[in-house]
Tab-separated table of C-alpha atoms in Angstrom:
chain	number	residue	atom	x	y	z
A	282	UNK	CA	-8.237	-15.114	-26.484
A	283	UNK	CA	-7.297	-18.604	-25.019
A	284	UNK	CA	-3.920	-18.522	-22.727
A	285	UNK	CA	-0.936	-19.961	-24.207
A	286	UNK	CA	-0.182	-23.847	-23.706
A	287	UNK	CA	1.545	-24.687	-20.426
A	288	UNK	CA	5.324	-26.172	-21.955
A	289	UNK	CA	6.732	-26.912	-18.493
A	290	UNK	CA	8.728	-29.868	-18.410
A	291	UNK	CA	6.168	-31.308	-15.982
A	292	UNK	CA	3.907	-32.124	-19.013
A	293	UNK	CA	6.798	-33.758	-20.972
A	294	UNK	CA	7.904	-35.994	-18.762
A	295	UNK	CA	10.524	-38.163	-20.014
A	296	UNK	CA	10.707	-41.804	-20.118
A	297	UNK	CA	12.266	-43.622	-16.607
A	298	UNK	CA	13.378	-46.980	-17.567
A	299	UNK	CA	13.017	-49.474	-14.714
A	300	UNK	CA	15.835	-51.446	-15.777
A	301	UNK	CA	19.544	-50.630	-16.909
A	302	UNK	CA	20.761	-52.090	-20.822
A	303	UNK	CA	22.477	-55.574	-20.441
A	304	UNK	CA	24.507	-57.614	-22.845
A	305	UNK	CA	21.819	-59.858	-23.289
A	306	UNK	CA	18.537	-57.372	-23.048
A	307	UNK	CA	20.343	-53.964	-24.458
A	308	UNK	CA	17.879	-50.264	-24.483
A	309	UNK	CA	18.014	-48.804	-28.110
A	310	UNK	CA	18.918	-45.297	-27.780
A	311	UNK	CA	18.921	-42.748	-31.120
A	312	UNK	CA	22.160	-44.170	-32.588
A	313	UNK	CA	21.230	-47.943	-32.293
A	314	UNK	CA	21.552	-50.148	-29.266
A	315	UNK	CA	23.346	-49.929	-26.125
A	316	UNK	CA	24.923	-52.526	-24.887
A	317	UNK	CA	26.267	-52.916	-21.770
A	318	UNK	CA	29.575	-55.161	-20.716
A	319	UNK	CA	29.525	-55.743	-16.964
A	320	UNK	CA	33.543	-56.598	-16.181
A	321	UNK	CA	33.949	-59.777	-14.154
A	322	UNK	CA	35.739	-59.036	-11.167
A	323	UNK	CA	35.909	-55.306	-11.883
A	324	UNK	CA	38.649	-56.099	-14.896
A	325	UNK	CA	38.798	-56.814	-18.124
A	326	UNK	CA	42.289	-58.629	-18.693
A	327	UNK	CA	44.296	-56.685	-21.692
A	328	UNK	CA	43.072	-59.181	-24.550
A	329	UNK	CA	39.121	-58.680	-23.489
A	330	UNK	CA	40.114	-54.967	-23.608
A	331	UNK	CA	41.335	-55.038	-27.286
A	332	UNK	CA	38.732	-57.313	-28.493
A	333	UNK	CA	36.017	-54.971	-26.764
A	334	UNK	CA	37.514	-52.222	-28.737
A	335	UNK	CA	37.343	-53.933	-31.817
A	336	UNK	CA	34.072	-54.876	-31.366
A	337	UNK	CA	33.036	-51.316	-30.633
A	338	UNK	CA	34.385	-50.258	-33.855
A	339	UNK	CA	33.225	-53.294	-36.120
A	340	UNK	CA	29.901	-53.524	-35.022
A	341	UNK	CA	28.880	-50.392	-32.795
A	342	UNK	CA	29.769	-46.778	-33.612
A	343	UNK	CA	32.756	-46.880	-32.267
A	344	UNK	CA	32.000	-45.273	-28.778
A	345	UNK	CA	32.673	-46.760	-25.399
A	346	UNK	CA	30.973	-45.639	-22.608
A	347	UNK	CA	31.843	-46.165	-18.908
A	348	UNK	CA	28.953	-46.092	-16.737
A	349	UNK	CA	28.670	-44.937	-13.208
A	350	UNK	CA	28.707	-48.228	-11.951
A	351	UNK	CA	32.277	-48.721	-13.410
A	352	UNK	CA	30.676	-50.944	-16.197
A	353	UNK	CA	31.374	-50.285	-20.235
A	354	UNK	CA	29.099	-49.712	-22.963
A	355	UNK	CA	29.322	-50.338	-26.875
A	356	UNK	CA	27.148	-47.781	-28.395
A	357	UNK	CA	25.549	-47.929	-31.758
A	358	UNK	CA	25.179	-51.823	-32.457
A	359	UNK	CA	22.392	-52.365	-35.416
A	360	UNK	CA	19.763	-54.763	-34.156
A	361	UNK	CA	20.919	-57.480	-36.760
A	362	UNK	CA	24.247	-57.054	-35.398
A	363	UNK	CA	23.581	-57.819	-32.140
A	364	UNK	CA	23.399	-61.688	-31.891
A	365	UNK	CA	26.944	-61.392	-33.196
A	366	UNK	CA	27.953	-59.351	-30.446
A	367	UNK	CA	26.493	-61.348	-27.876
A	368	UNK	CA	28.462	-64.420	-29.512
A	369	UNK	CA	31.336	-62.631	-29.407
A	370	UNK	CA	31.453	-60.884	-25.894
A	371	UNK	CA	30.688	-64.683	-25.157
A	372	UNK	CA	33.725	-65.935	-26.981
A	373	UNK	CA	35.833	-63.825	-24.977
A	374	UNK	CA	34.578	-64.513	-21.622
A	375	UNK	CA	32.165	-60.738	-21.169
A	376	UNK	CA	28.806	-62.443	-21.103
A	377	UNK	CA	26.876	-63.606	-18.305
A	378	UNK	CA	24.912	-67.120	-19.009
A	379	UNK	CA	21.296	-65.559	-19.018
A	380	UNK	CA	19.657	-62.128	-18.734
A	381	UNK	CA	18.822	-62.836	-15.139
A	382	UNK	CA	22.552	-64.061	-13.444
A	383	UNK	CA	23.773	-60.806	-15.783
A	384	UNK	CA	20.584	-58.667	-14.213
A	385	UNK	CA	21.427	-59.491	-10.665
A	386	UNK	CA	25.679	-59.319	-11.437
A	387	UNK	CA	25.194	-55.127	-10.549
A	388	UNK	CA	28.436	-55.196	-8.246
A	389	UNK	CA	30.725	-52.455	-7.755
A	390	UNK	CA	34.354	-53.564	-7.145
A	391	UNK	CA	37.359	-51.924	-5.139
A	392	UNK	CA	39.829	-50.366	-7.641
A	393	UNK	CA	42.752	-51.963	-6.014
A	394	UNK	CA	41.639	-55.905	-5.765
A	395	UNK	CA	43.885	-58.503	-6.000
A	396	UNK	CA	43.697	-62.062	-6.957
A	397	UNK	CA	42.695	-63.925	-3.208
A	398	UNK	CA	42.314	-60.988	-1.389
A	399	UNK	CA	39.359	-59.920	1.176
A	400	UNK	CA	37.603	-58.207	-2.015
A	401	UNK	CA	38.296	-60.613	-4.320
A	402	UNK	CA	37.051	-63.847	-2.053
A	403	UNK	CA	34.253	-61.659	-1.181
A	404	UNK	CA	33.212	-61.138	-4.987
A	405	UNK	CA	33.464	-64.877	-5.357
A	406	UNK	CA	30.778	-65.853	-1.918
A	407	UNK	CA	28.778	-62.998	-3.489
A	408	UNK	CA	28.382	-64.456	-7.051
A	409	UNK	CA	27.505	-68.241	-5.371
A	410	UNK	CA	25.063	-66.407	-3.115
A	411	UNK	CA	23.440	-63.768	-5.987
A	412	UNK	CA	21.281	-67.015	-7.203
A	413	UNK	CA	19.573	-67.470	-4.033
A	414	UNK	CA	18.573	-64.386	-3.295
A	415	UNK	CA	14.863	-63.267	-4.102
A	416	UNK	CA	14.048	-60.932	-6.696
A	417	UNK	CA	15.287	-57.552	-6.180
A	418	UNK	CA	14.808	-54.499	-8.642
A	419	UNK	CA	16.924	-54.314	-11.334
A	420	UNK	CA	18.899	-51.035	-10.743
A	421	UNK	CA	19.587	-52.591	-6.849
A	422	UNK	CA	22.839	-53.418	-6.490
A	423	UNK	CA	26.131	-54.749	-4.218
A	424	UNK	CA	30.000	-52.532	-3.225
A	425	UNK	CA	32.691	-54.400	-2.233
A	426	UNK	CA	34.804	-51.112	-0.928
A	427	UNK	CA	36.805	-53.286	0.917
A	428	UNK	CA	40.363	-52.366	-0.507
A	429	UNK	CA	43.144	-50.411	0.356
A	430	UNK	CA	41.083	-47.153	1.130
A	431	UNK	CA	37.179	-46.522	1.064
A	432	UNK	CA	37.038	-44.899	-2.341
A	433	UNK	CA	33.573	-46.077	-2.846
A	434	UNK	CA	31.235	-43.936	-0.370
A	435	UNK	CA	29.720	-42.075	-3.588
A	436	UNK	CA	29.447	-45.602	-5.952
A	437	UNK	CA	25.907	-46.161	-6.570
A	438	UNK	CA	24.916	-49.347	-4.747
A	439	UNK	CA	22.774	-50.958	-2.157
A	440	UNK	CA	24.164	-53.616	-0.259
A	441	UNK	CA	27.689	-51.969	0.898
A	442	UNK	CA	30.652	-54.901	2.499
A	443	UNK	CA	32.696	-51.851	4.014
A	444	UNK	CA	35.485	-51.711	6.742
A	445	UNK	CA	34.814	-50.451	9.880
A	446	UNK	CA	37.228	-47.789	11.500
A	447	UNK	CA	38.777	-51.000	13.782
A	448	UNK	CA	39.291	-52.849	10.393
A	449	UNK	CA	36.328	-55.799	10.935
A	450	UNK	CA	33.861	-56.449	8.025
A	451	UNK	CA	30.214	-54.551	7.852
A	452	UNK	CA	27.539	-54.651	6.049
A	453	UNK	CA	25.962	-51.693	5.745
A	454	UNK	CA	22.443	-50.913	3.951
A	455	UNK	CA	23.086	-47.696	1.745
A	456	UNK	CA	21.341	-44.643	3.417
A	457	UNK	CA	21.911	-45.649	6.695
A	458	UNK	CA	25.088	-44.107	8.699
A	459	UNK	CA	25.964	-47.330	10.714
A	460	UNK	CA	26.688	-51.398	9.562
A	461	UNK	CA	26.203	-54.707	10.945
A	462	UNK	CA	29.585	-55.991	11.914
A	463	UNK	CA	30.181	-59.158	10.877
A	464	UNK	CA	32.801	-61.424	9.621
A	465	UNK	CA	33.861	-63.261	6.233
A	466	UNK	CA	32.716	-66.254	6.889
A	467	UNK	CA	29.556	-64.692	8.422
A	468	UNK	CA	29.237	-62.329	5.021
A	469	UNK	CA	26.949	-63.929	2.728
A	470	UNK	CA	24.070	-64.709	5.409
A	471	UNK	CA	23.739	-61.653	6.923
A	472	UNK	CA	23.665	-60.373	3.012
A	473	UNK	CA	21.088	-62.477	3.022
A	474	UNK	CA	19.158	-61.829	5.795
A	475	UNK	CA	19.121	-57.947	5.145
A	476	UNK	CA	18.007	-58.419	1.708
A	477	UNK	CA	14.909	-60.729	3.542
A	478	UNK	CA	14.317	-57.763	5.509
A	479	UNK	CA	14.598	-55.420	2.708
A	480	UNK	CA	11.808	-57.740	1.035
A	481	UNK	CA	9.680	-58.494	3.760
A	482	UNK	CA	9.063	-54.558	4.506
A	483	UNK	CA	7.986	-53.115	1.031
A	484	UNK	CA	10.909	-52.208	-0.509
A	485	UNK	CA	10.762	-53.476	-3.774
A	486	UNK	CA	8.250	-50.558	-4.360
A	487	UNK	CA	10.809	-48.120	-3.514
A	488	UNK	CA	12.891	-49.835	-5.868
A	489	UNK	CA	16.444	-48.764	-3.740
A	490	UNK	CA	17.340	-49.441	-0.095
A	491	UNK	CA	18.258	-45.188	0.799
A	492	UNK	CA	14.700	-44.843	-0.481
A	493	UNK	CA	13.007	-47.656	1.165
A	494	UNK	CA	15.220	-46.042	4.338
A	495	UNK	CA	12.881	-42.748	4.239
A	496	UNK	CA	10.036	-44.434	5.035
A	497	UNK	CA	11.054	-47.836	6.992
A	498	UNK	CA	13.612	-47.625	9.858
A	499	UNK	CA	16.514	-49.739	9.556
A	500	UNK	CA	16.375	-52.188	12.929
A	501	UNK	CA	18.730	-51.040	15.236
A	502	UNK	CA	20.513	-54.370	15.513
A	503	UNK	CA	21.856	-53.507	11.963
A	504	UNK	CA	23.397	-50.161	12.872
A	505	UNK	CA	25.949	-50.401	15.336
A	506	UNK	CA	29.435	-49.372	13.829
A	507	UNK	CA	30.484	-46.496	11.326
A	508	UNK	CA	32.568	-47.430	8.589
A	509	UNK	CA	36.138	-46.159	7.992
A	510	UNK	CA	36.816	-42.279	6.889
A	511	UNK	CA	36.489	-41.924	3.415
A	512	UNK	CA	39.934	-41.801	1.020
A	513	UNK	CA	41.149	-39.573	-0.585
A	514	UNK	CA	39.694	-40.188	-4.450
A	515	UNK	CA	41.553	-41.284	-7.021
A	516	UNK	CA	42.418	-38.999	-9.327
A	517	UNK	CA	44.493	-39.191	-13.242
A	518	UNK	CA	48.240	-40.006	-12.874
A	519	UNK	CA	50.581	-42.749	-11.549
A	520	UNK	CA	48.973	-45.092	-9.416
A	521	UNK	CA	50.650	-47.807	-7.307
A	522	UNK	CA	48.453	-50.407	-9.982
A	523	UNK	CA	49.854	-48.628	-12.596
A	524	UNK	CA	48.267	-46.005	-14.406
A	525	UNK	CA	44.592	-43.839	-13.938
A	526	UNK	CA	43.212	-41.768	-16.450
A	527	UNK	CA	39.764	-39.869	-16.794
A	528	UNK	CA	37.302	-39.785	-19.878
A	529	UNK	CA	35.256	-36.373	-20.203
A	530	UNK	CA	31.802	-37.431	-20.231
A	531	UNK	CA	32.592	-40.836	-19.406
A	532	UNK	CA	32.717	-41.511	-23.098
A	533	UNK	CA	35.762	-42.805	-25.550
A	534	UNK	CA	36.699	-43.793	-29.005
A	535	UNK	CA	37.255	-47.067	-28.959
A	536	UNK	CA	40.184	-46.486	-31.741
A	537	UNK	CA	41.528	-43.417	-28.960
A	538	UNK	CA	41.332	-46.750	-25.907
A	539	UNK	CA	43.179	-49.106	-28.186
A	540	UNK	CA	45.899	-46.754	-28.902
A	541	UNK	CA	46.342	-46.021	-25.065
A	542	UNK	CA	46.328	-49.851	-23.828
A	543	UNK	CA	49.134	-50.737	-26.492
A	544	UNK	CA	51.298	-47.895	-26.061
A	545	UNK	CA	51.063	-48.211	-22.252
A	546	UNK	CA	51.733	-51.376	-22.114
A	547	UNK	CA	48.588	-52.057	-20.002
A	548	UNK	CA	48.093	-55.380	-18.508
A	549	UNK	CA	44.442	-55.092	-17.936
A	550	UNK	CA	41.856	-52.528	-17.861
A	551	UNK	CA	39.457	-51.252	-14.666
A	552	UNK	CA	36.853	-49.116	-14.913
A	553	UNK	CA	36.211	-46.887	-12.303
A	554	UNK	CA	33.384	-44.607	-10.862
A	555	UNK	CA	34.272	-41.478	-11.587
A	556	UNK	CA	34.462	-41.195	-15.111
A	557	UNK	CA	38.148	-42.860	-14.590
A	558	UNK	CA	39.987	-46.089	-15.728
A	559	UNK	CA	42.498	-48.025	-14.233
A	560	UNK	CA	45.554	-49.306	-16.708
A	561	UNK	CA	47.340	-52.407	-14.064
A	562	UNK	CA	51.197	-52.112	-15.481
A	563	UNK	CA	50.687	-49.277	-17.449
A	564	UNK	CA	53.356	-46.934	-17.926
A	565	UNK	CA	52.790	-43.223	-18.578
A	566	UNK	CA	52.014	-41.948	-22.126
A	567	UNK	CA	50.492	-39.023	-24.285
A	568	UNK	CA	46.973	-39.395	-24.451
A	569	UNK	CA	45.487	-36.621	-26.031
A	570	UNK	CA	41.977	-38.255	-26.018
A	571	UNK	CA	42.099	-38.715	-22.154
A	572	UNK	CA	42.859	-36.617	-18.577
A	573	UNK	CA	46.120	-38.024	-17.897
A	574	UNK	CA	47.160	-35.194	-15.012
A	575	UNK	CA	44.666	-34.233	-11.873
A	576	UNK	CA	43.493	-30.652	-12.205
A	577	UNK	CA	41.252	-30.844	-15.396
A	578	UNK	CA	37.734	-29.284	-15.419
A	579	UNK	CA	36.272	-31.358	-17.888
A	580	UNK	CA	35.912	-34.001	-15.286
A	581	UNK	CA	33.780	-32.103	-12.889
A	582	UNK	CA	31.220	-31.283	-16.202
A	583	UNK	CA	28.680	-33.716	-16.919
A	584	UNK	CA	26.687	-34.193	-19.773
A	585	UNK	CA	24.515	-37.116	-21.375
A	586	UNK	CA	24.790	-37.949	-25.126
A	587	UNK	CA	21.980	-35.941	-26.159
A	588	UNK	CA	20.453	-35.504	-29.197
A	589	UNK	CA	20.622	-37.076	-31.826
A	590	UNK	CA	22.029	-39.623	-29.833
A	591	UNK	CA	19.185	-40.070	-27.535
A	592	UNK	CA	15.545	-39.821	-28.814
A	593	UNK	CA	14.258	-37.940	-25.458
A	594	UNK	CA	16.621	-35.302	-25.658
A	595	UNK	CA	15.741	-32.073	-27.845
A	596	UNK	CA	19.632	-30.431	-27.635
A	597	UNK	CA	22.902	-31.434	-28.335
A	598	UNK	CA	24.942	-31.357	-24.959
A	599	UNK	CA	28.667	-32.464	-25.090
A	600	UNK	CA	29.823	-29.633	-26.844
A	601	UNK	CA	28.541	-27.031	-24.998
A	602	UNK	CA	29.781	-28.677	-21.993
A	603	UNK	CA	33.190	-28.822	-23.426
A	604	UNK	CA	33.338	-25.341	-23.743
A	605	UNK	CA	31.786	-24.071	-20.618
A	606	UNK	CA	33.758	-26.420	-18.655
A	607	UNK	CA	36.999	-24.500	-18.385
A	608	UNK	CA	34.935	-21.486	-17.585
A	609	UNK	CA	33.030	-23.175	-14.574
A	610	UNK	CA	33.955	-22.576	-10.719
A	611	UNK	CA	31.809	-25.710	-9.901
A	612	UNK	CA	29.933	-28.725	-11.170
A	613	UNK	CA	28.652	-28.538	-14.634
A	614	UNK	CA	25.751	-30.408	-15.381
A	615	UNK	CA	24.473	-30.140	-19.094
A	616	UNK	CA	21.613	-32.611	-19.586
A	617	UNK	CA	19.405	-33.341	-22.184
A	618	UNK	CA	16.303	-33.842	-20.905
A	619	UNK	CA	14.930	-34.229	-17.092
A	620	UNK	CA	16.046	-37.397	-16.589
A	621	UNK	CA	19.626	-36.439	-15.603
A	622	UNK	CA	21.214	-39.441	-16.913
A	623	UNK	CA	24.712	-37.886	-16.884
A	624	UNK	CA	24.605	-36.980	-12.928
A	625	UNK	CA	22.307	-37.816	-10.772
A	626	UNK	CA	23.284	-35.614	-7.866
A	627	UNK	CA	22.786	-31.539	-7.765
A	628	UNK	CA	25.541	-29.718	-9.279
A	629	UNK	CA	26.178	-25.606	-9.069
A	630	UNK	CA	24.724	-25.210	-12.518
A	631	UNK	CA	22.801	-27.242	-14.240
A	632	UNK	CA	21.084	-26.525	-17.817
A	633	UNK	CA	18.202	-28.892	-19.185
A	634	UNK	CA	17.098	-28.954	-22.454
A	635	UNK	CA	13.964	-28.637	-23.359
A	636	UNK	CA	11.817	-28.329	-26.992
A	637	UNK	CA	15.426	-26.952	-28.484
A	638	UNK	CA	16.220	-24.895	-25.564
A	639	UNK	CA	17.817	-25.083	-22.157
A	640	UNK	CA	16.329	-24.027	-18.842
A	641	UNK	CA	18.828	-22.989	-16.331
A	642	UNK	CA	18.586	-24.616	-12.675
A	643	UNK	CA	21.010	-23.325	-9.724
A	644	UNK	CA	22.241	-25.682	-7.009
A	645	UNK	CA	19.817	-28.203	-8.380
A	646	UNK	CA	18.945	-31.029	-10.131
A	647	UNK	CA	17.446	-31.552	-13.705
A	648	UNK	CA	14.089	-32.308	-11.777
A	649	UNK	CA	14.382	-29.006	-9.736
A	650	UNK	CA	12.509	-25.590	-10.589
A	651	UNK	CA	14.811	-23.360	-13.056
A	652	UNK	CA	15.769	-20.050	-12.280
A	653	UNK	CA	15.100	-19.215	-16.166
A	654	UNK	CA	13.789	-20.968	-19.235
A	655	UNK	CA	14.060	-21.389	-22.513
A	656	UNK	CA	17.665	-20.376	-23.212
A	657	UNK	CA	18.962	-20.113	-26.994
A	658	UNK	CA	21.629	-22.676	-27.069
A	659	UNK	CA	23.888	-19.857	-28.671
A	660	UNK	CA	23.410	-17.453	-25.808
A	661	UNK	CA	25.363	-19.642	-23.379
A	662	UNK	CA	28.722	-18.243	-23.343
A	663	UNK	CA	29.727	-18.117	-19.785
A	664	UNK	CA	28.119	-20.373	-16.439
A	665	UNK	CA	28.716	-17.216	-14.376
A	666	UNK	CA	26.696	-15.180	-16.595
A	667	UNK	CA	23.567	-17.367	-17.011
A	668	UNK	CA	21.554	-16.108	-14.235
């Protein structure tokens, strides 16, 4: 009698993609395309907001994503539909001029930037410099945490322009504990000069600089001062901009968005890492749809779209998140394949589907061996149960 087939997730792999969706070049997922808006600045002014609504509603499936890189993302969009959309994110001022300036625009903005300040003049050297730099991998990219508070430290990036304890400028290669202090005027050619080194010493095969980090020491000339202490993070409520509020699973209607701008009064629209958005001059309304008060464990669960949404994932995830979340003492992590698109971190529980079924991983990441496998969706009742 031949021994059963191996089914360990380790012969499935799923599909990596080297590249995140753009405006320009979106990724079709199982409900259509997804296209991704990268905010200028960090903001989309209250108009853009609207129309990026409407559009999310008139020609995707009416979902709005935010991404972990504070970006937004119209899910849905028919492939005939989407030269349309790319003439109309264009009309209102949401499109890069090619795939490659919106390819290398991956930059990560402080929450609290205002028009001239450090970030913002920063943001401005950075997008004159972006076109001279050599070709970097696509999911590399820049954090301006340079506001009011580093609020940043988890944003995914490469290239970090931090504050040191004293208050001076670094620039500090993610994965490394100390910067390169330097000034503003001094910014964009020691950006440049890094990213040479960053070249020059393989890392483009690594594909990110914590990775490249592993293998190839930093020089020691580039770490020399800490950064400041890390913020505390904001959180849903009254903010001095105006208002924050959090989207479980980093996912919205776009009808459920337009309703909240209007009746807020919202002046413009930030998204944040963190699953969280930043009204400027909002005031505070009900907003069923959203986490409008800190204390909510929906946004410590994560969870991906899933199936059918997704054509690698064999389980639906969002709703079983929703109701495990409230029962959870931790992080929640329900994914929907190996990839962990929804977190990429470990959290205290973490369930992976797999051929219908979930395998259960502890302190761990999708990637990590599972404690059990093959769990009947209907079986999960409880997190602190499921070992």
């Amino acid at each position: 009698m031949s021994a059963p087939p191996d089914r360990s997730p380790l012969l499935r792999l799923p599909v990596v993609r080297g590249r995140c969706p753009g405006a320009h070049r979106p990724m079709m997922s199982g409900d259509g395309l997804v296209v991704r808006v990268r905010p200028f600045r960090g903001e989309l002014d209250r108009s853009q907001a609207l129309a990026l609504c409407e559009l999310a509603q008139r020609l995707g499936n009416g979902t709005v994503d935010l991404t972990s890189r504070a970006n937004l993302q119209i899910r849905g969009v028919a492939p005939k539909d989407h030269p349309a959309l790319v003439r109309a994110l264009d009309a209102h001022g949401l499109l890069d001029p090619d795939p490659l300036s919106e390819a290398r625009r991956n930059i990560l903005v402080a929450p609290d930037r205002k028009s001239g300040d450090l970030t913002d003049r920063l943001y401005g050297a950075l997008i004159a410099t972006l076109p001279s730099l050599p070709a970097l991998p696509e999911k590399m990219g820049f954090v301006l945490d340079t506001g009011g508070g580093a609020v940043l430290g988890t944003g995914s990036g490469d290239f970090r322009f931090e504050l040191a304890r004293d208050g001076g400028l670094i620039l500090r290669a993610d994965g490394a504990a100390l910067g390169w202090p330097s000034s503003e005027a001094r910014a964009m050619s020691a950006l440049i000069r890094l990213v040479a080194w960053f070249v020059a010493t393989g890392g483009p095969g690594a594909g990110r600089m914590a990775r490249h980090l592993r293998r190839h020491a930093l020089p020691a000339a580039w770490c020399r001062l800490a950064p400041r202490a890390a913020a505390a993070p904001p959180r849903p409520g009254a903010c001095a901009q105006g208002l924050i509020v959090g989207t479980p699973f980093g996912s919205m209607t776009a009808r459920a968005a337009t309703a909240l701008i209007r009746d807020s009064g919202a002046t413009a629209l930030r998204p944040m890492p963190g699953r969280l958005i930043c009204l400027t001059g909002a005031r505070p309304v009900a907003a069923p749809d959203f986490v409008t008060a800190p204390g909510s464990r929906m946004l410590d669960a994560h969870a991906c779209p899933g199936a059918p949404q997704c054509p690698q994932a064999s389980v639906e995830t969002r709703a079983l998140a929703t109701r495990l979340a409230p029962l959870a003492t931790g992080t929640l992590h329900v994914s929907g394949c190996a990839k962990g698109c929804a977190l990429q971190g470990p959290a205290d529980v973490t369930l992976v589907g797999r051929d219908g079924a979930f395998d259960l991983v502890r302190q761990g990441t999708p990637t990590d061996p599972p404690v059990r496998r093959g769990i009947d969706p209907r079986h999960l009742t409880h997190p602190s149960r499921m070992i």
